[in-house]
mmCIF file of C-alpha atoms in Angstrom:
data_model
loop_
_atom_site.group_PDB
_atom_site.id
_atom_site.type_symbol
_atom_site.label_atom_id
_atom_site.label_comp_id
_atom_site.label_asym_id
_atom_site.label_seq_id
_atom_site.Cartn_x
_atom_site.Cartn_y
_atom_site.Cartn_z
ATOM 1 C CA MET A 14 -31.827 41.615 17.484
ATOM 2 C CA LYS A 15 -28.691 42.156 18.713
ATOM 3 C CA SER A 16 -27.987 38.702 20.972
ATOM 4 C CA PHE A 17 -28.599 37.178 17.643
ATOM 5 C CA VAL A 18 -26.288 39.850 15.254
ATOM 6 C CA ILE A 19 -23.057 39.831 17.244
ATOM 7 C CA PRO A 20 -22.134 35.900 17.542
ATOM 8 C CA LEU A 21 -23.421 35.492 13.919
ATOM 9 C CA ILE A 22 -20.957 38.944 13.351
ATOM 10 C CA VAL A 23 -18.404 36.413 15.295
ATOM 11 C CA SER A 24 -18.476 33.404 13.935
ATOM 12 C CA LEU A 25 -18.135 34.983 10.169
ATOM 13 C CA VAL A 26 -15.089 36.351 11.487
ATOM 14 C CA ILE A 27 -13.738 33.640 13.176
ATOM 15 C CA CYS A 28 -14.386 31.411 9.929
ATOM 16 C CA LEU A 29 -13.167 34.359 7.777
ATOM 17 C CA LEU A 30 -9.838 33.731 10.067
ATOM 18 C CA LEU A 31 -9.682 30.620 10.052
ATOM 19 C CA LEU A 32 -9.930 30.413 6.509
ATOM 20 C CA GLY A 33 -7.217 32.646 6.054
ATOM 21 C CA LEU A 34 -4.811 30.577 7.818
ATOM 22 C CA ALA A 35 -5.860 27.274 5.815
ATOM 23 C CA ILE A 36 -4.538 29.421 3.288
ATOM 24 C CA THR A 37 -1.571 30.922 3.961
ATOM 25 C CA PHE A 38 0.326 28.497 6.361
ATOM 26 C CA GLY A 39 -1.485 24.981 4.888
ATOM 27 C CA GLY A 40 0.710 25.298 1.612
ATOM 28 C CA PRO A 41 2.413 21.519 1.052
ATOM 29 C CA LYS A 42 5.613 20.303 3.177
ATOM 30 C CA PRO A 43 8.738 19.738 1.798
ATOM 31 C CA ILE A 44 8.650 15.555 0.411
ATOM 32 C CA ALA A 45 12.079 13.241 0.026
ATOM 33 C CA ALA A 46 12.798 12.487 -3.495
ATOM 34 C CA LEU A 47 11.082 9.356 -4.924
ATOM 35 C CA ASP A 48 13.892 7.509 -6.646
ATOM 36 C CA SER A 49 11.532 4.871 -8.090
ATOM 37 C CA ILE A 50 10.066 7.384 -10.236
ATOM 38 C CA SER A 51 12.661 9.227 -11.349
ATOM 39 C CA GLU A 52 15.709 6.191 -10.930
ATOM 40 C CA PRO A 53 14.369 5.075 -14.455
ATOM 41 C CA PHE A 54 15.079 8.031 -16.744
ATOM 42 C CA LYS A 55 18.683 9.010 -16.042
ATOM 43 C CA ASN A 56 20.269 5.912 -18.377
ATOM 44 C CA LEU A 57 17.110 6.181 -21.622
ATOM 45 C CA ASP A 58 18.748 6.877 -24.599
ATOM 46 C CA TYR A 59 17.382 10.164 -26.264
ATOM 47 C CA SER A 60 19.437 9.477 -29.834
ATOM 48 C CA GLU A 61 16.224 9.702 -31.197
ATOM 49 C CA LEU A 62 14.226 11.842 -29.707
ATOM 50 C CA PRO A 63 12.471 14.692 -31.990
ATOM 51 C CA GLU A 64 13.161 18.589 -31.807
ATOM 52 C CA VAL A 65 10.236 20.304 -30.101
ATOM 53 C CA SER A 66 7.118 21.350 -32.327
ATOM 54 C CA TYR A 67 4.732 24.368 -31.153
ATOM 55 C CA PHE A 68 0.988 25.288 -31.853
ATOM 56 C CA ASP A 69 -0.800 28.537 -31.002
ATOM 57 C CA ALA A 70 -3.442 28.005 -28.788
ATOM 58 C CA ARG A 71 -6.827 30.395 -28.308
ATOM 59 C CA ASP A 72 -4.989 32.637 -26.016
ATOM 60 C CA ASN A 73 -2.361 32.649 -28.366
ATOM 61 C CA GLN A 74 0.658 31.091 -25.824
ATOM 62 C CA ALA A 75 3.042 28.991 -28.154
ATOM 63 C CA LEU A 76 2.283 25.526 -26.590
ATOM 64 C CA ALA A 77 5.310 22.713 -27.259
ATOM 65 C CA TYR A 78 4.917 18.830 -28.782
ATOM 66 C CA ARG A 79 7.267 16.052 -30.717
ATOM 67 C CA PHE A 80 6.123 14.667 -33.550
ATOM 68 C CA TYR A 81 7.317 10.912 -34.128
ATOM 69 C CA ALA A 82 6.725 10.334 -38.157
ATOM 70 C CA PRO A 83 5.052 6.386 -38.797
ATOM 71 C CA SER A 84 8.110 4.937 -39.067
ATOM 72 C CA PHE A 85 7.599 4.085 -43.193
ATOM 73 C CA LEU A 86 7.994 7.289 -44.538
ATOM 74 C CA SER A 87 10.945 7.953 -45.936
ATOM 75 C CA SER A 88 13.121 10.696 -44.213
ATOM 76 C CA ALA A 89 12.822 13.696 -46.602
ATOM 77 C CA VAL A 90 9.025 13.202 -46.423
ATOM 78 C CA LYS A 91 9.715 12.888 -42.859
ATOM 79 C CA GLU A 92 11.619 16.613 -42.475
ATOM 80 C CA GLN A 93 8.560 18.172 -45.145
ATOM 81 C CA ILE A 94 6.212 17.023 -42.012
ATOM 82 C CA GLN A 95 8.186 18.624 -39.590
ATOM 83 C CA THR A 96 8.835 21.969 -40.624
ATOM 84 C CA GLY A 97 5.564 22.264 -42.918
ATOM 85 C CA GLY A 98 2.722 20.827 -40.069
ATOM 86 C CA PRO A 99 2.010 16.581 -40.817
ATOM 87 C CA THR A 100 -0.745 16.744 -42.768
ATOM 88 C CA GLN A 101 -1.729 14.907 -46.540
ATOM 89 C CA ALA A 102 -1.727 17.712 -48.765
ATOM 90 C CA ARG A 103 1.476 19.050 -47.429
ATOM 91 C CA THR A 104 3.266 15.885 -48.686
ATOM 92 C CA GLY A 105 0.885 14.366 -51.257
ATOM 93 C CA VAL A 106 1.668 11.121 -49.700
ATOM 94 C CA GLN A 107 -0.676 8.800 -47.056
ATOM 95 C CA ILE A 108 1.162 9.737 -43.980
ATOM 96 C CA THR A 109 -0.491 6.626 -41.723
ATOM 97 C CA GLU A 110 -1.680 3.389 -42.329
ATOM 98 C CA ARG A 111 -2.944 3.044 -38.004
ATOM 99 C CA GLY A 112 -3.758 6.621 -37.747
ATOM 100 C CA SER A 113 -2.477 8.945 -34.985
ATOM 101 C CA VAL A 114 -1.946 8.673 -31.231
ATOM 102 C CA VAL A 115 -1.703 11.472 -28.938
ATOM 103 C CA LEU A 116 0.336 11.213 -25.847
ATOM 104 C CA VAL A 117 -0.156 12.476 -22.185
ATOM 105 C CA HIS A 118 2.716 12.762 -19.938
ATOM 106 C CA GLY A 119 2.198 12.193 -16.244
ATOM 107 C CA SER A 120 2.165 14.611 -12.766
ATOM 108 C CA SER A 121 5.608 16.866 -13.185
ATOM 109 C CA ALA A 122 7.230 15.406 -16.689
ATOM 110 C CA SER A 123 6.806 16.730 -20.464
ATOM 111 C CA SER A 124 6.523 15.119 -23.450
ATOM 112 C CA GLN A 125 10.462 13.704 -23.155
ATOM 113 C CA SER A 126 9.255 11.045 -20.481
ATOM 114 C CA MET A 127 7.091 9.641 -23.391
ATOM 115 C CA HIS A 128 10.058 8.645 -25.756
ATOM 116 C CA GLN A 129 10.067 5.208 -25.553
ATOM 117 C CA LEU A 130 6.117 4.838 -25.673
ATOM 118 C CA ALA A 131 6.082 6.875 -28.700
ATOM 119 C CA LEU A 132 9.097 5.829 -30.532
ATOM 120 C CA ALA A 133 7.197 2.349 -30.206
ATOM 121 C CA PHE A 134 4.101 3.690 -32.107
ATOM 122 C CA SER A 135 5.959 5.362 -34.251
ATOM 123 C CA ARG A 136 7.923 2.177 -35.919
ATOM 124 C CA ALA A 137 4.424 0.556 -35.682
ATOM 125 C CA GLY A 138 2.962 2.973 -38.503
ATOM 126 C CA PHE A 139 1.205 5.434 -36.349
ATOM 127 C CA SER A 140 1.710 9.246 -36.424
ATOM 128 C CA ALA A 141 2.369 9.812 -32.821
ATOM 129 C CA TYR A 142 1.889 13.042 -30.614
ATOM 130 C CA SER A 143 3.893 13.732 -27.506
ATOM 131 C CA LEU A 144 2.694 16.728 -25.522
ATOM 132 C CA ASP A 145 4.210 19.431 -23.487
ATOM 133 C CA ILE A 146 0.545 20.272 -21.561
ATOM 134 C CA ARG A 147 0.722 23.681 -20.560
ATOM 135 C CA GLY A 148 2.655 24.219 -16.935
ATOM 136 C CA HIS A 149 4.351 21.191 -18.071
ATOM 137 C CA GLY A 150 8.265 21.572 -20.372
ATOM 138 C CA GLU A 151 8.204 24.121 -22.798
ATOM 139 C CA SER A 152 4.472 25.153 -22.751
ATOM 140 C CA GLY A 153 3.571 28.288 -20.629
ATOM 141 C CA LYS A 154 4.442 29.239 -16.977
ATOM 142 C CA SER A 155 6.029 26.055 -14.743
ATOM 143 C CA GLY A 156 3.209 24.645 -12.530
ATOM 144 C CA ASP A 157 0.465 27.201 -13.617
ATOM 145 C CA ILE A 158 -2.022 27.312 -15.928
ATOM 146 C CA ASP A 159 -4.553 30.557 -16.335
ATOM 147 C CA TYR A 160 -8.067 29.467 -15.842
ATOM 148 C CA ILE A 161 -9.645 25.511 -14.383
ATOM 149 C CA GLY A 162 -10.664 23.876 -18.329
ATOM 150 C CA GLN A 163 -7.735 25.381 -19.732
ATOM 151 C CA LEU A 164 -6.636 21.653 -20.908
ATOM 152 C CA GLU A 165 -9.189 20.335 -22.421
ATOM 153 C CA ASP A 166 -9.033 23.851 -24.781
ATOM 154 C CA ASP A 167 -5.101 23.660 -25.381
ATOM 155 C CA LEU A 168 -6.269 20.102 -26.711
ATOM 156 C CA ALA A 169 -8.635 20.877 -28.459
ATOM 157 C CA ASP A 170 -6.410 23.816 -30.041
ATOM 158 C CA PHE A 171 -3.563 21.081 -30.824
ATOM 159 C CA LEU A 172 -6.314 19.001 -32.955
ATOM 160 C CA SER A 173 -7.238 21.882 -34.783
ATOM 161 C CA ALA A 174 -4.377 23.553 -35.194
ATOM 162 C CA VAL A 175 -1.733 20.325 -36.014
ATOM 163 C CA LYS A 176 -4.895 18.010 -37.618
ATOM 164 C CA PRO A 177 -3.557 14.646 -37.250
ATOM 165 C CA VAL A 178 -4.734 12.111 -39.668
ATOM 166 C CA GLY A 179 -6.590 8.857 -39.458
ATOM 167 C CA PRO A 180 -8.084 7.175 -36.714
ATOM 168 C CA LYS A 181 -6.960 9.260 -33.680
ATOM 169 C CA SER A 182 -6.242 8.387 -29.887
ATOM 170 C CA LEU A 183 -5.775 9.835 -26.830
ATOM 171 C CA LEU A 184 -3.525 7.847 -24.769
ATOM 172 C CA GLY A 185 -2.601 9.621 -20.823
ATOM 173 C CA PHE A 186 -0.189 8.052 -18.208
ATOM 174 C CA SER A 187 -0.363 8.537 -14.876
ATOM 175 C CA SER A 188 -2.545 12.312 -13.553
ATOM 176 C CA GLY A 189 -2.308 11.971 -17.632
ATOM 177 C CA GLY A 190 -4.410 9.076 -17.551
ATOM 178 C CA GLY A 191 -6.613 11.182 -15.537
ATOM 179 C CA PHE A 192 -6.644 14.312 -17.327
ATOM 180 C CA ALA A 193 -7.575 12.139 -20.442
ATOM 181 C CA LEU A 194 -10.282 10.404 -18.971
ATOM 182 C CA ARG A 195 -11.460 13.704 -17.924
ATOM 183 C CA PHE A 196 -11.916 14.221 -21.740
ATOM 184 C CA ALA A 197 -13.149 11.230 -22.731
ATOM 185 C CA GLY A 198 -16.187 12.178 -20.428
ATOM 186 C CA SER A 199 -16.786 15.825 -21.545
ATOM 187 C CA ASP A 200 -18.750 16.606 -24.322
ATOM 188 C CA ARG A 201 -15.797 16.788 -26.915
ATOM 189 C CA GLN A 202 -14.705 13.239 -25.873
ATOM 190 C CA ALA A 203 -15.790 12.186 -29.940
ATOM 191 C CA MET A 204 -12.754 14.304 -30.727
ATOM 192 C CA PHE A 205 -10.950 10.757 -30.078
ATOM 193 C CA GLU A 206 -12.241 7.260 -31.222
ATOM 194 C CA HIS A 207 -9.971 5.895 -28.441
ATOM 195 C CA TYR A 208 -8.907 5.943 -25.053
ATOM 196 C CA LEU A 209 -6.025 4.364 -23.614
ATOM 197 C CA LEU A 210 -5.046 4.757 -19.801
ATOM 198 C CA LEU A 211 -2.010 3.669 -18.462
ATOM 199 C CA SER A 212 -1.819 3.249 -14.575
ATOM 200 C CA PRO A 213 -4.303 6.367 -14.534
ATOM 201 C CA PHE A 214 -4.547 8.312 -11.386
ATOM 202 C CA ILE A 215 -8.200 8.268 -10.852
ATOM 203 C CA SER A 216 -9.027 10.161 -7.399
ATOM 204 C CA GLN A 217 -7.933 10.355 -3.974
ATOM 205 C CA ASP A 218 -10.855 9.241 -2.807
ATOM 206 C CA SER A 219 -10.688 6.197 -5.347
ATOM 207 C CA PRO A 220 -10.200 2.514 -4.110
ATOM 208 C CA THR A 221 -7.096 2.577 -6.645
ATOM 209 C CA SER A 222 -5.313 5.408 -4.493
ATOM 210 C CA ARG A 223 -3.326 4.195 -1.782
ATOM 211 C CA ASN A 224 -3.477 7.042 0.734
ATOM 212 C CA ASN A 225 -3.684 10.511 0.234
ATOM 213 C CA ASP A 226 0.028 11.202 -0.770
ATOM 214 C CA SER A 227 -0.015 8.402 -4.127
ATOM 215 C CA GLY A 228 2.387 6.030 -2.599
ATOM 216 C CA GLY A 229 5.253 9.270 -0.983
ATOM 217 C CA TRP A 230 5.077 10.747 -4.780
ATOM 218 C CA VAL A 231 2.838 13.981 -3.807
ATOM 219 C CA SER A 232 3.041 16.025 -0.827
ATOM 220 C CA VAL A 233 -0.928 18.149 -0.469
ATOM 221 C CA GLY A 234 -1.316 21.264 0.893
ATOM 222 C CA VAL A 235 -4.657 19.843 2.183
ATOM 223 C CA PRO A 236 -5.821 22.831 4.567
ATOM 224 C CA ARG A 237 -4.799 25.582 1.770
ATOM 225 C CA LEU A 238 -7.080 23.440 -1.159
ATOM 226 C CA VAL A 239 -10.128 22.869 0.955
ATOM 227 C CA GLY A 240 -9.999 26.560 1.682
ATOM 228 C CA ILE A 241 -9.707 27.777 -1.800
ATOM 229 C CA SER A 242 -12.162 25.537 -3.111
ATOM 230 C CA ILE A 243 -14.175 27.154 -0.361
ATOM 231 C CA LEU A 244 -13.661 30.498 -2.291
ATOM 232 C CA ASN A 245 -14.354 28.803 -5.525
ATOM 233 C CA THR A 246 -17.369 27.782 -4.643
ATOM 234 C CA LEU A 247 -18.765 31.173 -3.971
ATOM 235 C CA GLY A 248 -17.079 32.394 -7.105
ATOM 236 C CA LEU A 249 -13.578 33.635 -5.819
ATOM 237 C CA LYS A 250 -10.880 32.577 -7.967
ATOM 238 C CA GLN A 251 -8.461 35.173 -8.069
ATOM 239 C CA LEU A 252 -6.240 32.544 -5.415
ATOM 240 C CA ASN A 253 -6.036 29.323 -7.972
ATOM 241 C CA TYR A 254 -2.448 30.145 -8.849
ATOM 242 C CA LEU A 255 -1.518 29.246 -4.962
ATOM 243 C CA GLU A 256 0.383 25.772 -4.855
ATOM 244 C CA VAL A 257 -1.189 23.127 -3.608
ATOM 245 C CA ILE A 258 0.993 20.195 -4.819
ATOM 246 C CA ARG A 259 4.643 19.141 -4.447
ATOM 247 C CA PHE A 260 6.394 16.065 -6.439
ATOM 248 C CA ALA A 261 8.692 13.675 -4.516
ATOM 249 C CA LEU A 262 11.229 14.593 -6.950
ATOM 250 C CA ALA A 263 15.154 15.387 -6.424
ATOM 251 C CA GLU A 264 16.551 18.649 -8.588
ATOM 252 C CA THR A 265 18.035 18.011 -12.041
ATOM 253 C CA ARG A 266 19.943 20.236 -14.484
ATOM 254 C CA ASN A 267 19.497 17.296 -17.595
ATOM 255 C CA VAL A 268 15.202 17.087 -17.643
ATOM 256 C CA LYS A 269 12.660 20.053 -17.283
ATOM 257 C CA LEU A 270 10.389 19.073 -14.451
ATOM 258 C CA THR A 271 7.142 20.606 -12.939
ATOM 259 C CA TYR A 272 7.913 20.726 -8.905
ATOM 260 C CA ARG A 273 4.582 21.707 -8.023
ATOM 261 C CA TYR A 274 1.088 22.668 -8.893
ATOM 262 C CA SER A 275 -1.285 25.038 -8.482
ATOM 263 C CA TYR A 276 -5.008 24.821 -7.424
ATOM 264 C CA ALA A 277 -5.803 25.675 -10.771
ATOM 265 C CA LEU A 278 -3.434 23.021 -13.056
ATOM 266 C CA ALA A 279 -3.795 20.531 -10.326
ATOM 267 C CA THR A 280 -7.712 20.696 -10.103
ATOM 268 C CA ASN A 281 -7.670 20.190 -14.256
ATOM 269 C CA PHE A 282 -4.912 18.012 -14.710
ATOM 270 C CA ARG A 283 -7.304 15.058 -13.591
ATOM 271 C CA PRO A 284 -10.395 13.731 -13.246
ATOM 272 C CA LEU A 285 -13.319 15.479 -11.999
ATOM 273 C CA SER A 286 -14.047 15.077 -8.832
ATOM 274 C CA ASP A 287 -16.738 13.243 -8.814
ATOM 275 C CA TYR A 288 -14.891 10.211 -10.936
ATOM 276 C CA HIS A 289 -17.661 8.210 -10.855
ATOM 277 C CA THR A 290 -19.699 10.588 -13.316
ATOM 278 C CA ASN A 291 -17.009 11.228 -15.172
ATOM 279 C CA ILE A 292 -16.299 7.481 -15.994
ATOM 280 C CA ALA A 293 -20.010 6.873 -16.742
ATOM 281 C CA ALA A 294 -20.257 9.375 -19.423
ATOM 282 C CA VAL A 295 -17.637 8.068 -21.502
ATOM 283 C CA LYS A 296 -18.738 6.734 -24.068
ATOM 284 C CA GLN A 297 -15.978 6.344 -26.843
ATOM 285 C CA ARG A 298 -14.155 2.800 -26.786
ATOM 286 C CA LEU A 299 -11.869 2.892 -23.072
ATOM 287 C CA THR A 300 -8.749 0.921 -22.560
ATOM 288 C CA VAL A 301 -7.279 0.749 -19.081
ATOM 289 C CA LEU A 302 -3.675 -0.655 -18.411
ATOM 290 C CA VAL A 303 -2.181 -1.000 -15.369
ATOM 291 C CA GLY A 304 1.007 -2.790 -13.638
ATOM 292 C CA GLY A 305 0.343 -5.380 -11.656
ATOM 293 C CA LYS A 306 3.559 -4.248 -9.195
ATOM 294 C CA ASP A 307 2.453 -0.406 -9.334
ATOM 295 C CA GLU A 308 3.527 1.324 -5.976
ATOM 296 C CA LEU A 309 1.204 4.346 -6.350
ATOM 297 C CA PHE A 310 -2.258 3.107 -6.899
ATOM 298 C CA TYR A 311 -4.061 -0.604 -6.133
ATOM 299 C CA PRO A 312 -3.887 -2.728 -9.547
ATOM 300 C CA GLU A 313 -6.015 -5.106 -8.361
ATOM 301 C CA GLN A 314 -8.941 -2.515 -7.680
ATOM 302 C CA PHE A 315 -8.893 -0.770 -11.224
ATOM 303 C CA SER A 316 -11.267 -3.698 -12.264
ATOM 304 C CA SER A 317 -13.961 -2.731 -9.864
ATOM 305 C CA VAL A 318 -14.025 1.106 -10.469
ATOM 306 C CA PHE A 319 -14.817 0.750 -14.161
ATOM 307 C CA ASP A 320 -17.002 -2.753 -13.262
ATOM 308 C CA SER A 321 -20.125 0.050 -14.296
ATOM 309 C CA THR A 322 -18.675 0.114 -18.253
ATOM 310 C CA GLU A 323 -17.463 -2.069 -21.337
ATOM 311 C CA ALA A 324 -13.933 -0.636 -20.486
ATOM 312 C CA LYS A 325 -11.582 -3.278 -20.703
ATOM 313 C CA VAL A 326 -8.992 -3.408 -17.946
ATOM 314 C CA ILE A 327 -5.590 -5.284 -18.098
ATOM 315 C CA SER A 328 -2.867 -5.586 -15.608
ATOM 316 C CA ILE A 329 0.653 -6.177 -16.707
ATOM 317 C CA ALA A 330 2.246 -9.049 -14.701
ATOM 318 C CA ASP A 331 5.856 -7.593 -12.831
ATOM 319 C CA VAL A 332 5.261 -4.026 -13.931
ATOM 320 C CA ASN A 333 5.756 -1.539 -11.722
ATOM 321 C CA HIS A 334 4.274 2.528 -12.128
ATOM 322 C CA VAL A 335 6.961 4.205 -13.926
ATOM 323 C CA GLY A 336 7.507 0.782 -16.276
ATOM 324 C CA MET A 337 4.178 1.408 -17.447
ATOM 325 C CA ILE A 338 5.913 3.600 -19.842
ATOM 326 C CA LEU A 339 9.055 1.939 -20.163
ATOM 327 C CA SER A 340 9.052 -1.463 -19.763
ATOM 328 C CA PRO A 341 8.921 -3.692 -22.984
ATOM 329 C CA ALA A 342 5.958 -5.606 -21.890
ATOM 330 C CA ALA A 343 3.805 -2.319 -21.403
ATOM 331 C CA ILE A 344 5.262 -0.670 -24.402
ATOM 332 C CA ASN A 345 4.279 -3.511 -26.329
ATOM 333 C CA THR A 346 0.680 -4.009 -24.784
ATOM 334 C CA ALA A 347 -0.216 -0.753 -25.609
ATOM 335 C CA VAL A 348 1.129 -0.688 -28.789
ATOM 336 C CA ALA A 349 -1.132 -3.496 -29.852
ATOM 337 C CA GLN A 350 -3.917 -2.749 -27.660
ATOM 338 C CA LEU A 351 -4.513 0.388 -30.512
ATOM 339 C CA ALA A 352 -3.181 -1.323 -33.384
ATOM 340 C CA ALA A 353 -6.232 -4.163 -32.866
ATOM 341 C CA LYS A 354 -8.616 -1.063 -32.156
ATOM 342 C CA THR A 355 -7.358 0.988 -35.741
ATOM 343 C CA ALA A 356 -7.210 -2.199 -37.480
ATOM 344 C CA PRO A 357 -8.907 -2.268 -41.016
ATOM 345 C CA GLU A 358 -12.105 -4.082 -40.854
#
């Protein structure tokens, strides 16, 4: 018996030691800034950027968003909506002709990064809401959330508190597109009539991904990530607050960015790990737009990822990753896609 027990104990101790070392010393390494991501935002016009509004999530945390009223509304009505909440009952007028679009920013960013796109939707007659996803911008603790699944709860709480009117669409960019896909495959997917994904992150194992660092955008602490994943499999989630991802960002005082993600946030702000099952579960209308010159993902591979679904995949020539939310070609295509989906029959 001893000849069996002692090697077993030794093996267990070694495994625990290796797990501890992986979690302690296996975090993400520093990474150089990726200019193609940050530089395009430096000279943007934010003169029409709305002030931040807040709603209370179920844990009583105030979470931030920006509301872009449809352009056809009068200034007085827009002000009333901004201060009292965007509902037809408060204004006494029909708020929107197109419906509402909720925008989810990419990794490290905030609602401000979606300004050009949100403004275009409002000018096209949509009510547009750009969120600060918890862990970003003015929403909660930077780079962390309380539990995996909290972001879905937050989105449901937003819809319940703010009550966007008309047909509702969820638009996500990059990691935000991955999260929108996660929501689109969940049992809450019917909360939105349409999903629009802009160059979405699918998975590090997807044929769309160039490599594990997404073209130099992220530094992933793989040993720590794997170690914490093992603990989660055992039901131990106490270390989910630890950092597992760093982003290739330069320090800036002008925009509030999120430079690193905890395990909990990194796991929640993306599709499910089994992305095939996630995609197959989507029953709502789904459209995917990708830039033909995307430097983080392989644009030509998106069609194959969604080929078993009814999703519409469109490549936009000469547009890189960030260009999907900044270039006129991508913005016009995104607005046209949702306008066509929400037009009266």
